[in-house]
Amino acid sequence: MTNEQPPAERRPFDLEERTARFGEAVIAFASRIAVTPITEGLIRQLVDSATSVGANYCEADDAGSKKEFRYRISLCKRESRESKHWLRMLAAAAPQNKQDARALWCEAKELNLIFSAIYRGRKDR
């Protein structure tokens, strides 16, 4: 075993890795929440939106046209914003997990800001 840092830590701006880690963190968070009639749907919605951020970024990265790239980035924006909403709802439904939800909410917000900037930057191109 070497002391070499993993590639994601050497490349902090690797959005594919960052969005994958976000999805993984949400899956881990969701698995710790007690499933009740209230949380069941919220958990499903959160996992769907949070994991879609990375999937859509991968599609954007492989886009065949500027139009397709822009569309996929807009989906990343929407899914990250939706993730913030579901995290807020889960924090209300399971207050014992509020701190963890808040940390993930902050990451979803940062991702949303990043994808918003990318989307705006590609508007005139």
Coordinates of N, CA and C in Angstrom, one line a residue:
M1 N 0.8 -1.2 0.0 CA 0.0 0.0 0.0 C 0.9 1.2 0.0
T2 N 0.5 2.2 -0.9 CA 1.3 3.4 -1.0 C 0.6 4.6 -0.3
N3 N 1.3 5.7 -0.1 CA 0.7 6.8 0.5 C 0.1 7.8 -0.6
E4 N 0.1 7.3 -1.8 CA -0.5 8.1 -2.9 C -2.0 8.4 -2.6
Q5 N -2.4 9.6 -2.9 CA -3.8 10.0 -2.7 C -4.6 9.4 -3.8
P6 N -5.8 9.0 -3.5 CA -6.7 8.5 -4.6 C -6.9 9.6 -5.6
P7 N -7.2 9.3 -6.9 CA -7.4 10.2 -7.9 C -8.4 11.4 -7.6
A8 N -9.5 11.0 -6.9 CA -10.5 12.1 -6.6 C -9.9 13.1 -5.7
E9 N -9.0 12.8 -4.8 CA -8.4 13.8 -3.9 C -7.4 14.6 -4.6
R10 N -6.8 14.1 -5.7 CA -5.8 14.9 -6.5 C -6.5 15.8 -7.4
R11 N -7.8 15.5 -7.8 CA -8.5 16.2 -8.8 C -9.8 16.7 -8.1
P12 N -9.7 17.8 -7.3 CA -10.9 18.2 -6.6 C -12.1 18.7 -7.4
F13 N -11.8 19.0 -8.7 CA -12.8 19.6 -9.6 C -13.3 18.5 -10.5
D14 N -13.1 17.2 -10.2 CA -13.7 16.1 -11.0 C -15.1 16.0 -10.6
L15 N -16.0 16.5 -11.5 CA -17.4 16.5 -11.1 C -18.0 15.1 -11.2
E16 N -17.5 14.3 -12.1 CA -18.0 12.9 -12.2 C -17.8 12.2 -10.8
E17 N -16.6 12.3 -10.3 CA -16.3 11.7 -9.0 C -17.1 12.4 -7.9
R18 N -17.2 13.7 -7.9 CA -17.9 14.4 -6.8 C -19.4 14.1 -6.8
T19 N -20.0 14.0 -8.0 CA -21.4 13.6 -8.0 C -21.7 12.2 -7.7
A20 N -20.7 11.3 -8.0 CA -20.8 9.9 -7.6 C -20.7 9.8 -6.1
R21 N -19.8 10.5 -5.5 CA -19.7 10.5 -4.0 C -20.9 11.1 -3.3
F22 N -21.5 12.1 -3.9 CA -22.7 12.6 -3.4 C -23.8 11.6 -3.4
G23 N -24.0 10.9 -4.5 CA -25.0 9.8 -4.6 C -24.7 8.7 -3.6
E24 N -23.5 8.3 -3.4 CA -23.1 7.3 -2.4 C -23.4 7.7 -1.0
A25 N -23.1 9.0 -0.7 CA -23.4 9.5 0.6 C -24.9 9.6 0.9
V26 N -25.6 9.9 -0.1 CA -27.1 10.0 0.1 C -27.6 8.5 0.3
I27 N -27.1 7.6 -0.4 CA -27.6 6.2 -0.2 C -27.2 5.7 1.2
A28 N -26.0 6.1 1.7 CA -25.6 5.7 3.0 C -26.6 6.4 4.1
F29 N -26.8 7.7 3.8 CA -27.7 8.4 4.7 C -29.1 7.8 4.7
A30 N -29.6 7.5 3.6 CA -31.0 7.0 3.4 C -31.1 5.6 4.1
S31 N -30.0 4.9 4.1 CA -30.1 3.5 4.7 C -30.1 3.6 6.2
R32 N -29.8 4.7 6.8 CA -29.8 4.9 8.2 C -31.1 5.4 8.8
I33 N -32.0 5.8 7.9 CA -33.3 6.4 8.3 C -34.3 5.3 8.5
A34 N -35.0 5.3 9.6 CA -36.1 4.3 9.9 C -37.2 4.5 8.8
V35 N -37.6 3.4 8.2 CA -38.6 3.5 7.2 C -40.0 3.5 7.9
T36 N -40.7 4.5 7.7 CA -42.1 4.7 8.2 C -43.0 5.0 7.1
P37 N -44.3 5.0 7.3 CA -45.2 5.5 6.2 C -44.8 6.9 5.6
I38 N -44.3 7.7 6.5 CA -43.9 9.1 6.1 C -42.6 9.1 5.4
T39 N -41.6 8.4 5.9 CA -40.3 8.5 5.3 C -40.1 7.7 4.1
E40 N -40.9 6.6 3.9 CA -40.7 5.7 2.8 C -40.6 6.4 1.4
G41 N -41.6 7.2 1.1 CA -41.6 7.9 -0.2 C -40.5 9.0 -0.2
L42 N -40.3 9.7 0.9 CA -39.3 10.7 0.9 C -37.9 10.1 0.6
I43 N -37.6 9.0 1.2 CA -36.3 8.3 1.0 C -36.2 7.9 -0.5
R44 N -37.2 7.3 -1.1 CA -37.2 6.9 -2.5 C -36.9 8.1 -3.4
Q45 N -37.7 9.2 -3.1 CA -37.5 10.4 -4.0 C -36.1 11.0 -3.8
L46 N -35.6 11.0 -2.6 CA -34.2 11.6 -2.4 C -33.2 10.7 -3.1
V47 N -33.2 9.4 -3.0 CA -32.2 8.6 -3.6 C -32.3 8.7 -5.1
D48 N -33.5 8.8 -5.7 CA -33.7 8.9 -7.1 C -33.1 10.2 -7.6
S49 N -33.4 11.3 -6.9 CA -32.9 12.6 -7.4 C -31.4 12.8 -7.2
A50 N -30.9 12.3 -6.0 CA -29.4 12.5 -5.7 C -28.6 11.6 -6.7
T51 N -29.0 10.4 -7.0 CA -28.2 9.6 -7.8 C -28.3 10.0 -9.3
S52 N -29.4 10.7 -9.6 CA -29.6 11.2 -11.0 C -28.6 12.3 -11.3
V53 N -28.2 13.0 -10.3 CA -27.3 14.1 -10.6 C -26.0 13.6 -11.3
G54 N -25.4 12.5 -10.7 CA -24.2 11.9 -11.3 C -24.5 11.3 -12.7
A55 N -25.6 10.6 -12.8 CA -25.9 9.9 -14.0 C -26.1 10.9 -15.2
N56 N -26.8 12.0 -14.9 CA -26.9 13.0 -15.9 C -25.6 13.8 -16.2
Y57 N -24.8 13.9 -15.2 CA -23.5 14.5 -15.5 C -22.7 13.6 -16.4
C58 N -22.7 12.4 -16.2 CA -22.0 11.4 -17.1 C -22.5 11.6 -18.5
E59 N -23.8 11.7 -18.6 CA -24.4 11.8 -20.0 C -24.0 13.2 -20.6
A60 N -24.0 14.2 -19.8 CA -23.5 15.5 -20.3 C -22.1 15.5 -20.8
D61 N -21.3 14.8 -20.0 CA -19.8 14.7 -20.3 C -19.6 14.0 -21.7
D62 N -20.5 13.1 -22.0 CA -20.4 12.3 -23.2 C -21.4 12.8 -24.3
A63 N -21.9 14.0 -24.1 CA -22.9 14.5 -25.1 C -22.3 14.7 -26.5
G64 N -23.1 14.4 -27.4 CA -22.7 14.5 -28.8 C -22.9 15.9 -29.4
S65 N -23.6 16.8 -28.7 CA -23.8 18.2 -29.2 C -23.9 19.1 -28.1
K66 N -23.7 20.4 -28.4 CA -23.8 21.5 -27.4 C -25.3 21.5 -26.8
K67 N -26.2 21.3 -27.7 CA -27.6 21.3 -27.2 C -27.9 20.1 -26.2
E68 N -27.4 19.0 -26.5 CA -27.5 17.8 -25.6 C -26.8 18.1 -24.3
F69 N -25.6 18.6 -24.4 CA -24.8 19.0 -23.2 C -25.6 19.9 -22.3
R70 N -26.1 21.0 -22.9 CA -26.9 22.0 -22.1 C -28.1 21.3 -21.5
Y71 N -28.8 20.5 -22.2 CA -30.0 19.8 -21.7 C -29.6 19.0 -20.5
R72 N -28.6 18.2 -20.6 CA -28.1 17.3 -19.5 C -27.7 18.1 -18.2
I73 N -27.0 19.2 -18.5 CA -26.6 20.0 -17.4 C -27.8 20.6 -16.7
S74 N -28.8 21.0 -17.5 CA -30.1 21.5 -16.9 C -30.7 20.4 -16.0
L75 N -30.6 19.2 -16.4 CA -31.1 18.1 -15.5 C -30.3 18.0 -14.2
C76 N -29.0 18.1 -14.3 CA -28.2 18.1 -13.1 C -28.6 19.2 -12.2
K77 N -28.8 20.4 -12.7 CA -29.3 21.5 -11.9 C -30.6 21.2 -11.2
R78 N -31.6 20.7 -12.0 CA -32.9 20.3 -11.4 C -32.8 19.2 -10.4
E79 N -32.1 18.2 -10.6 CA -32.0 17.1 -9.7 C -31.2 17.5 -8.4
S80 N -30.2 18.3 -8.5 CA -29.5 18.8 -7.3 C -30.5 19.7 -6.5
R81 N -31.2 20.5 -7.1 CA -32.2 21.4 -6.4 C -33.3 20.5 -5.8
E82 N -33.8 19.5 -6.5 CA -34.8 18.6 -5.9 C -34.2 17.8 -4.7
S83 N -33.0 17.4 -4.8 CA -32.3 16.7 -3.7 C -32.3 17.6 -2.4
K84 N -32.1 18.9 -2.6 CA -32.2 19.8 -1.4 C -33.6 19.8 -0.8
H85 N -34.6 19.7 -1.6 CA -36.0 19.7 -1.1 C -36.2 18.4 -0.3
W86 N -35.8 17.3 -0.9 CA -36.1 16.0 -0.2 C -35.3 15.9 1.1
L87 N -34.1 16.4 1.1 CA -33.3 16.4 2.3 C -34.0 17.3 3.4
R88 N -34.5 18.4 3.0 CA -35.2 19.2 4.0 C -36.4 18.5 4.5
M89 N -37.2 17.8 3.7 CA -38.4 17.1 4.1 C -38.0 15.9 5.0
L90 N -36.9 15.2 4.7 CA -36.4 14.1 5.6 C -35.9 14.6 6.9
A91 N -35.3 15.8 6.9 CA -34.9 16.4 8.2 C -36.1 16.7 9.1
A92 N -37.2 17.1 8.4 CA -38.4 17.4 9.2 C -39.1 16.1 9.7
A93 N -39.0 15.0 8.8 CA -39.7 13.8 9.1 C -38.9 12.9 10.1
A94 N -37.6 13.1 10.1 CA -36.7 12.3 11.0 C -35.6 13.3 11.6
P95 N -36.1 14.1 12.6 CA -35.2 15.1 13.1 C -33.9 14.6 13.7
Q96 N -33.9 13.4 14.1 CA -32.6 12.8 14.7 C -31.5 12.8 13.6
N97 N -31.9 12.9 12.4 CA -30.9 12.8 11.3 C -30.6 14.2 10.6
K98 N -31.1 15.2 11.3 CA -31.1 16.6 10.8 C -29.7 17.1 10.4
Q99 N -28.7 16.8 11.3 CA -27.3 17.3 11.0 C -26.7 16.6 9.8
D100 N -26.9 15.3 9.6 CA -26.4 14.6 8.4 C -27.2 15.2 7.2
A101 N -28.4 15.4 7.3 CA -29.2 15.9 6.2 C -28.7 17.3 5.8
R102 N -28.4 18.1 6.8 CA -27.9 19.5 6.5 C -26.5 19.4 5.8
A103 N -25.7 18.5 6.2 CA -24.4 18.4 5.4 C -24.6 18.0 4.0
L104 N -25.5 17.1 3.7 CA -25.8 16.7 2.4 C -26.5 17.8 1.6
W105 N -27.4 18.6 2.3 CA -28.1 19.7 1.7 C -27.0 20.7 1.2
C106 N -26.0 21.0 2.0 CA -25.0 21.9 1.6 C -24.3 21.5 0.4
E107 N -24.0 20.2 0.3 CA -23.3 19.6 -0.9 C -24.3 19.8 -2.1
A108 N -25.5 19.4 -1.9 CA -26.5 19.6 -3.0 C -26.6 21.0 -3.5
K109 N -26.5 22.0 -2.6 CA -26.6 23.4 -2.9 C -25.3 23.8 -3.7
E110 N -24.2 23.3 -3.3 CA -22.9 23.6 -4.0 C -23.0 23.0 -5.4
L111 N -23.5 21.8 -5.5 CA -23.6 21.2 -6.9 C -24.6 22.0 -7.7
N112 N -25.7 22.4 -7.1 CA -26.6 23.2 -7.9 C -26.0 24.5 -8.4
L113 N -25.2 25.2 -7.5 CA -24.5 26.4 -8.0 C -23.5 26.1 -9.1
I114 N -22.8 25.0 -9.0 CA -21.8 24.7 -10.0 C -22.5 24.4 -11.4
F115 N -23.6 23.6 -11.3 CA -24.3 23.3 -12.6 C -25.0 24.5 -13.1
S116 N -25.5 25.4 -12.2 CA -26.1 26.7 -12.7 C -25.1 27.5 -13.4
A117 N -23.9 27.6 -12.9 CA -22.8 28.4 -13.5 C -22.4 27.8 -14.9
I118 N -22.3 26.5 -14.9 CA -22.0 25.8 -16.2 C -23.1 26.1 -17.2
Y119 N -24.3 26.0 -16.8 CA -25.5 26.2 -17.7 C -25.5 27.6 -18.2
R120 N -25.3 28.6 -17.4 CA -25.2 30.0 -17.8 C -24.1 30.2 -18.7
G121 N -22.9 29.6 -18.4 CA -21.7 29.8 -19.2 C -21.8 29.2 -20.6
R122 N -22.7 28.3 -20.8 CA -22.9 27.6 -22.1 C -24.0 28.2 -22.9
K123 N -24.7 29.2 -22.4 CA -25.9 29.8 -23.0 C -25.6 30.4 -24.4
D124 N -24.5 31.2 -24.5 CA -24.2 31.9 -25.7 C -23.3 31.2 -26.6
R125 N -22.9 30.0 -26.3 CA -21.9 29.3 -27.1 C -22.6 28.5 -28.2

